[in-house]
Short mmCIF file of C-alpha atoms in Angstrom, two decimals:
data_model
loop_
_atom_site.label_atom_id
_atom_site.label_comp_id
_atom_site.label_asym_id
_atom_site.label_seq_id
_atom_site.Cartn_x
_atom_site.Cartn_y
_atom_site.Cartn_z
CA MET A 1 1.47 -4.91 10.77
CA PRO A 2 1.60 -8.85 10.64
CA ASP A 3 0.50 -10.11 7.37
CA PRO A 4 -2.56 -12.43 7.34
CA ARG A 5 -0.68 -14.80 4.52
CA GLY A 6 2.14 -15.34 7.23
CA PRO A 7 5.79 -15.90 6.64
CA ALA A 8 5.17 -16.57 2.78
CA ARG A 9 5.06 -12.77 2.29
CA TYR A 10 8.14 -12.82 0.17
CA ASP A 11 7.03 -15.93 -1.60
CA ALA A 12 5.71 -14.49 -4.57
CA THR A 13 3.87 -17.55 -5.69
CA SER A 14 2.77 -18.73 -2.34
CA ALA A 15 -0.89 -17.37 -2.48
CA GLY A 16 -2.83 -16.86 -5.84
CA ARG A 17 -6.56 -15.92 -6.88
CA THR A 18 -8.06 -19.15 -6.57
CA SER A 19 -6.74 -22.70 -5.45
CA HIS A 20 -6.66 -23.76 -9.05
CA ARG A 21 -3.12 -23.92 -10.65
CA ALA A 22 -2.41 -20.76 -12.66
CA ALA A 23 -1.50 -20.78 -16.21
CA PRO A 24 2.18 -20.44 -16.99
CA GLY A 25 3.39 -16.90 -16.86
CA THR A 26 0.06 -15.77 -15.03
CA GLU A 27 1.21 -16.79 -11.51
CA PRO A 28 1.04 -13.64 -9.19
CA GLY A 29 4.94 -13.21 -9.01
CA SER A 30 5.70 -14.13 -12.90
CA THR A 31 7.37 -11.79 -15.01
CA GLY A 32 4.00 -11.57 -17.23
CA VAL A 33 1.73 -10.40 -14.30
CA ARG A 34 4.70 -8.18 -13.15
CA THR A 35 4.68 -6.57 -16.95
CA ALA A 36 0.96 -6.33 -17.28
CA ALA A 37 0.98 -4.89 -13.48
CA ALA A 38 3.60 -2.21 -14.38
CA ALA A 39 1.64 -1.13 -17.47
CA ALA A 40 -1.77 -0.85 -15.38
CA LEU A 41 0.14 1.19 -12.97
CA SER A 42 1.48 3.42 -15.64
CA ARG A 43 -1.87 3.85 -17.25
CA LEU A 44 -3.10 5.43 -13.61
CA ARG A 45 -0.23 8.23 -13.73
CA PRO A 46 -2.70 10.93 -15.31
CA LEU A 47 -5.41 10.05 -12.53
CA LEU A 48 -2.97 10.20 -9.88
CA GLY A 49 -1.52 13.46 -11.19
CA SER A 50 -4.90 15.10 -11.25
CA ARG A 51 -4.74 14.41 -7.45
CA GLY A 52 -1.19 16.05 -7.35
CA LEU A 53 0.34 12.79 -6.91
CA ALA A 54 3.52 11.36 -8.85
CA LEU A 55 3.88 7.43 -9.36
CA GLY A 56 7.10 5.40 -9.76
CA SER A 57 7.64 1.77 -10.18
CA ALA A 58 10.42 -0.36 -10.22
CA VAL A 59 11.34 -4.29 -10.46
CA ALA A 60 12.94 -6.11 -7.91
CA GLY A 61 16.51 -7.04 -8.86
CA GLU A 62 16.79 -4.36 -11.89
CA ALA A 63 19.97 -2.48 -12.46
CA GLU A 64 19.00 0.75 -11.21
CA ALA A 65 17.38 -0.44 -7.96
CA GLY A 66 20.69 -0.12 -6.06
CA PRO A 67 21.34 1.81 -2.90
CA ALA A 68 21.31 5.68 -3.07
CA GLY A 69 23.73 6.11 -0.09
CA PRO A 70 25.31 4.49 3.11
CA PHE A 71 21.87 4.29 4.82
CA GLU A 72 20.11 2.40 2.37
CA ARG A 73 23.42 0.24 1.56
CA ALA A 74 23.61 -0.71 5.30
CA GLN A 75 20.18 -1.49 5.63
CA ALA A 76 19.98 -3.64 2.46
CA ARG A 77 22.97 -5.74 3.64
CA ALA A 78 21.43 -6.80 6.69
CA MET A 79 18.31 -8.32 5.00
CA PRO A 80 17.80 -11.68 3.18
CA ALA A 81 18.14 -11.56 -0.38
CA PRO A 82 14.32 -11.38 -1.19
CA ARG A 83 13.49 -8.65 1.19
CA ARG A 84 16.77 -6.75 0.29
CA ASP A 85 15.68 -7.03 -3.56
CA ASP A 86 11.91 -5.58 -2.54
CA PHE A 87 13.53 -2.93 0.03
CA LEU A 88 15.94 -1.54 -2.86
CA ALA A 89 12.97 -1.68 -5.44
CA GLY A 90 10.90 0.31 -3.05
CA ARG A 91 13.42 2.94 -2.50
CA CYS A 92 14.06 3.06 -6.34
CA ALA A 93 10.36 3.58 -6.98
CA ALA A 94 10.24 6.07 -4.76
CA ARG A 95 12.90 8.29 -6.15
CA ARG A 96 11.38 7.74 -9.74
CA ALA A 97 7.98 9.25 -7.96
CA LEU A 98 10.03 12.18 -6.32
CA THR A 99 11.51 12.78 -9.82
CA GLY A 100 8.17 12.86 -11.12
CA ALA A 101 6.79 15.15 -8.72
CA ASP A 102 9.98 17.65 -9.48
CA LEU A 103 11.22 16.97 -5.86
CA PRO A 104 14.75 16.11 -4.49
CA ALA A 105 15.35 12.40 -4.84
CA GLY A 106 18.17 11.19 -2.49
CA GLU A 107 17.94 8.69 0.07
CA ILE A 108 15.00 7.20 1.63
CA LEU A 109 15.62 6.81 5.48
CA ARG A 110 13.46 4.87 7.67
CA ASP A 111 11.55 5.37 11.20
CA GLY A 112 10.84 2.06 12.20
CA ARG A 113 9.44 0.26 9.40
CA LYS A 114 8.19 3.81 7.73
CA PRO A 115 9.93 5.35 4.83
CA VAL A 116 11.40 8.87 5.77
CA PHE A 117 10.87 10.92 2.44
CA PRO A 118 13.01 13.97 2.17
CA SER A 119 12.29 17.28 3.38
CA GLY A 120 9.42 19.11 1.64
CA SER A 121 7.84 15.75 0.54
CA VAL A 122 5.56 13.04 1.55
CA GLY A 123 5.40 9.37 0.22
CA SER A 124 4.44 6.11 0.48
CA ILE A 125 5.79 2.84 -0.70
CA SER A 126 4.45 -0.65 -1.42
CA HIS A 127 5.75 -3.82 -3.25
CA ASP A 128 4.36 -7.26 -4.00
CA GLY A 129 5.33 -10.20 -6.33
CA GLY A 130 8.59 -8.50 -7.20
CA LEU A 131 7.15 -5.27 -8.45
CA ALA A 132 7.46 -2.02 -5.99
CA VAL A 133 5.33 0.98 -6.37
CA ALA A 134 5.56 4.46 -4.67
CA VAL A 135 3.68 7.75 -4.97
CA ALA A 136 5.17 11.03 -3.56
CA ALA A 137 3.77 14.55 -3.43
CA ARG A 138 4.78 18.06 -2.02
CA ALA A 139 4.37 18.22 2.11
CA GLU A 140 2.81 21.63 1.26
CA ARG A 141 -0.20 19.94 -0.05
CA TYR A 142 -0.40 16.66 1.55
CA ALA A 143 0.01 15.85 5.25
CA ALA A 144 0.30 11.81 4.35
CA LEU A 145 -0.15 9.67 1.69
CA GLY A 146 -0.71 5.80 1.80
CA CYS A 147 -0.47 3.12 -1.17
CA ASP A 148 -0.77 -0.60 -1.40
CA LEU A 149 -0.09 -3.10 -4.12
CA GLU A 150 -1.37 -6.55 -3.92
CA LEU A 151 -0.86 -8.99 -6.79
CA ARG A 152 -1.45 -12.21 -4.91
CA GLY A 153 -4.47 -11.61 -2.69
CA LEU A 154 -5.86 -13.68 -0.13
CA PRO A 155 -7.75 -16.86 0.09
CA LEU A 156 -11.28 -16.52 1.26
CA ALA A 157 -10.65 -18.65 4.14
CA ALA A 158 -8.49 -15.84 5.65
CA ALA A 159 -11.12 -13.20 5.33
CA HIS A 160 -12.20 -13.35 9.11
CA LEU A 161 -8.42 -12.13 9.67
CA VAL A 162 -8.73 -8.91 7.98
CA LEU A 163 -12.55 -8.16 7.71
CA THR A 164 -15.32 -7.38 10.38
CA PRO A 165 -18.44 -9.41 10.33
CA GLU A 166 -20.22 -6.53 8.47
CA GLU A 167 -17.47 -6.50 5.94
CA ARG A 168 -17.53 -10.14 5.61
CA ALA A 169 -21.32 -10.21 4.71
CA TRP A 170 -20.65 -7.69 1.98
CA THR A 171 -17.97 -10.39 0.37
CA ALA A 172 -20.45 -13.11 0.89
CA SER A 173 -22.86 -11.37 -1.00
CA ALA A 174 -20.69 -11.73 -4.10
CA PRO A 175 -22.59 -13.48 -6.94
CA ASP A 176 -19.73 -16.27 -7.35
CA GLU A 177 -16.56 -17.22 -5.78
CA ALA A 178 -14.40 -14.95 -8.14
CA GLN A 179 -16.17 -11.75 -7.19
CA ALA A 180 -16.01 -12.61 -3.55
CA TRP A 181 -12.28 -12.83 -4.04
CA TRP A 182 -12.19 -9.53 -5.67
CA HIS A 183 -14.03 -7.98 -2.73
CA LEU A 184 -11.74 -9.24 -0.06
CA LEU A 185 -8.74 -8.37 -2.20
CA ARG A 186 -9.95 -4.57 -2.68
CA ALA A 187 -10.99 -4.34 1.28
CA PHE A 188 -7.40 -5.75 2.11
CA CYS A 189 -5.78 -3.34 -0.10
CA ALA A 190 -7.63 -0.18 1.15
CA LYS A 191 -7.00 -1.30 4.58
CA GLU A 192 -3.34 -1.59 4.12
CA ALA A 193 -3.13 1.76 2.09
CA ALA A 194 -5.37 3.41 4.86
CA TYR A 195 -3.11 1.89 7.67
CA LYS A 196 0.00 3.93 6.67
CA VAL A 197 -1.79 7.13 6.77
CA PHE A 198 -3.17 6.22 10.17
CA SER A 199 0.39 5.43 11.52
CA VAL A 200 1.54 8.85 10.50
CA LEU A 201 -1.34 11.01 11.55
CA LEU A 202 -2.94 9.30 14.64
CA PRO A 203 -1.71 9.78 18.12
CA GLU A 204 0.28 6.19 18.79
CA GLU A 205 -2.32 4.89 21.18
CA GLN A 206 -5.07 5.24 18.56
CA VAL A 207 -3.23 3.57 15.49
CA PRO A 208 -4.96 0.18 15.01
CA VAL A 209 -2.87 -2.91 15.71
CA THR A 210 -4.51 -5.16 12.97
CA LEU A 211 -6.47 -4.83 10.11
CA LEU A 212 -9.50 -5.93 12.11
CA GLY A 213 -9.20 -2.59 13.85
CA ILE A 214 -9.92 -0.65 10.78
CA GLY A 215 -13.49 -0.23 9.33
CA ALA A 216 -14.56 -0.26 5.44
CA ARG A 217 -17.36 0.75 3.47
CA PRO A 218 -17.47 0.13 -0.22
CA VAL A 219 -18.22 3.26 -2.42
CA ALA A 220 -17.91 4.09 -6.28
CA GLY A 221 -14.26 3.66 -6.95
CA GLY A 222 -13.02 2.28 -3.65
CA PHE A 223 -13.71 2.74 0.20
CA GLN A 224 -14.62 4.89 2.98
CA VAL A 225 -12.13 3.89 5.52
CA TRP A 226 -11.72 4.81 9.41
CA PRO A 227 -9.62 3.50 12.53
CA GLY A 228 -11.93 1.61 14.54
CA SER A 229 -11.17 4.05 17.75
CA ARG A 230 -12.02 7.19 15.57
CA PRO A 231 -14.91 6.69 13.32
CA ASP A 232 -14.84 10.53 12.67
CA ARG A 233 -11.59 10.21 10.89
CA LEU A 234 -12.82 8.98 7.53
CA LEU A 235 -10.43 8.57 4.55
CA ALA A 236 -11.45 8.08 1.10
CA VAL A 237 -9.58 5.38 -0.60
CA GLU A 238 -9.42 4.78 -4.13
CA VAL A 239 -8.84 1.45 -5.57
CA ARG A 240 -8.29 0.07 -9.14
CA ALA A 241 -7.60 -3.32 -10.64
CA VAL A 242 -3.78 -3.99 -11.69
CA ALA A 243 -3.37 -7.13 -13.64
CA ARG A 244 -4.76 -9.56 -11.38
CA GLY A 245 -4.42 -7.63 -8.57
CA ALA A 246 -5.21 -4.15 -6.96
CA PHE A 247 -3.66 -0.78 -6.46
CA ALA A 248 -5.13 1.58 -3.67
CA TRP A 249 -4.28 5.08 -2.45
CA THR A 250 -5.04 7.53 -0.17
CA MET A 251 -3.98 11.01 0.97
CA VAL A 252 -4.79 13.66 3.68
CA ALA A 253 -4.62 17.33 2.77
CA GLY A 254 -1.95 19.64 4.61
CA ARG A 255 -4.70 21.88 6.00
CA GLU A 256 -6.03 18.57 7.72
CA ARG A 257 -3.00 17.42 9.78
CA ALA A 258 -3.90 19.18 13.25
CA ARG A 259 -7.18 17.73 13.47
CA TRP A 260 -5.89 14.02 12.90
CA GLY A 261 -4.40 14.51 16.63
CA ARG A 262 -0.58 13.82 16.57
CA VAL A 263 1.25 16.61 17.88
CA GLU A 264 4.68 16.52 16.48
CA ALA A 265 4.85 16.41 12.27
CA ASP A 266 6.06 13.10 10.71
CA PRO A 267 7.93 13.28 7.26
CA ALA A 268 6.85 10.09 6.29
#
């Protein structure tokens, strides 16, 4: 899905919480923010564990974030350096999540842009600002997972690219600009996580093309999210603050797969 932040997606300092200059060490892609975000993600492990999910994280460029086999090595070799580091960190985070779930943790293949987790498992990967995170679970329990990490956010001027008029009205109702930015970031993060589930479980013709094709309604702890073409396909997406950003996750139970409409099971 096209990123509303444009070609600067892999420039970790290209977009911040506000237009003001950040203090040293607090820029969205800085070591300080990555460290704080990784610690915040770690504190979410018990909550995710109570949902049957395991979480892994990795920093782009860390020693353990290397290819696990020939497929990952070939994929990484074809990528520019920033994308390569994110790709390998994401795979490392996924293997750590799989290990945490007591599942086999080998190479993570790809189907287009979607990661293909080992047989018997489902998972999702996200990365931003040099930090990667993944969630994994047993396929017998969940049909699909989606997660999203956002450390940089979006400028409020970009709200029309990702929010419907009703959603923008909710953002505009915030008491100040900082809260409006947080509303936008949470909704953006929730939609990104939900899209990963929609792309797995919905028939291809029903998968939203942009985030404007996804509806979101704020609820306690996150959002109810649905594809615009199928308002009956509601997802509960949980969102939590992570350093200066947000982390969202969602899942669909294995017994629910058939009602989503995709004929063939998708391992990602």
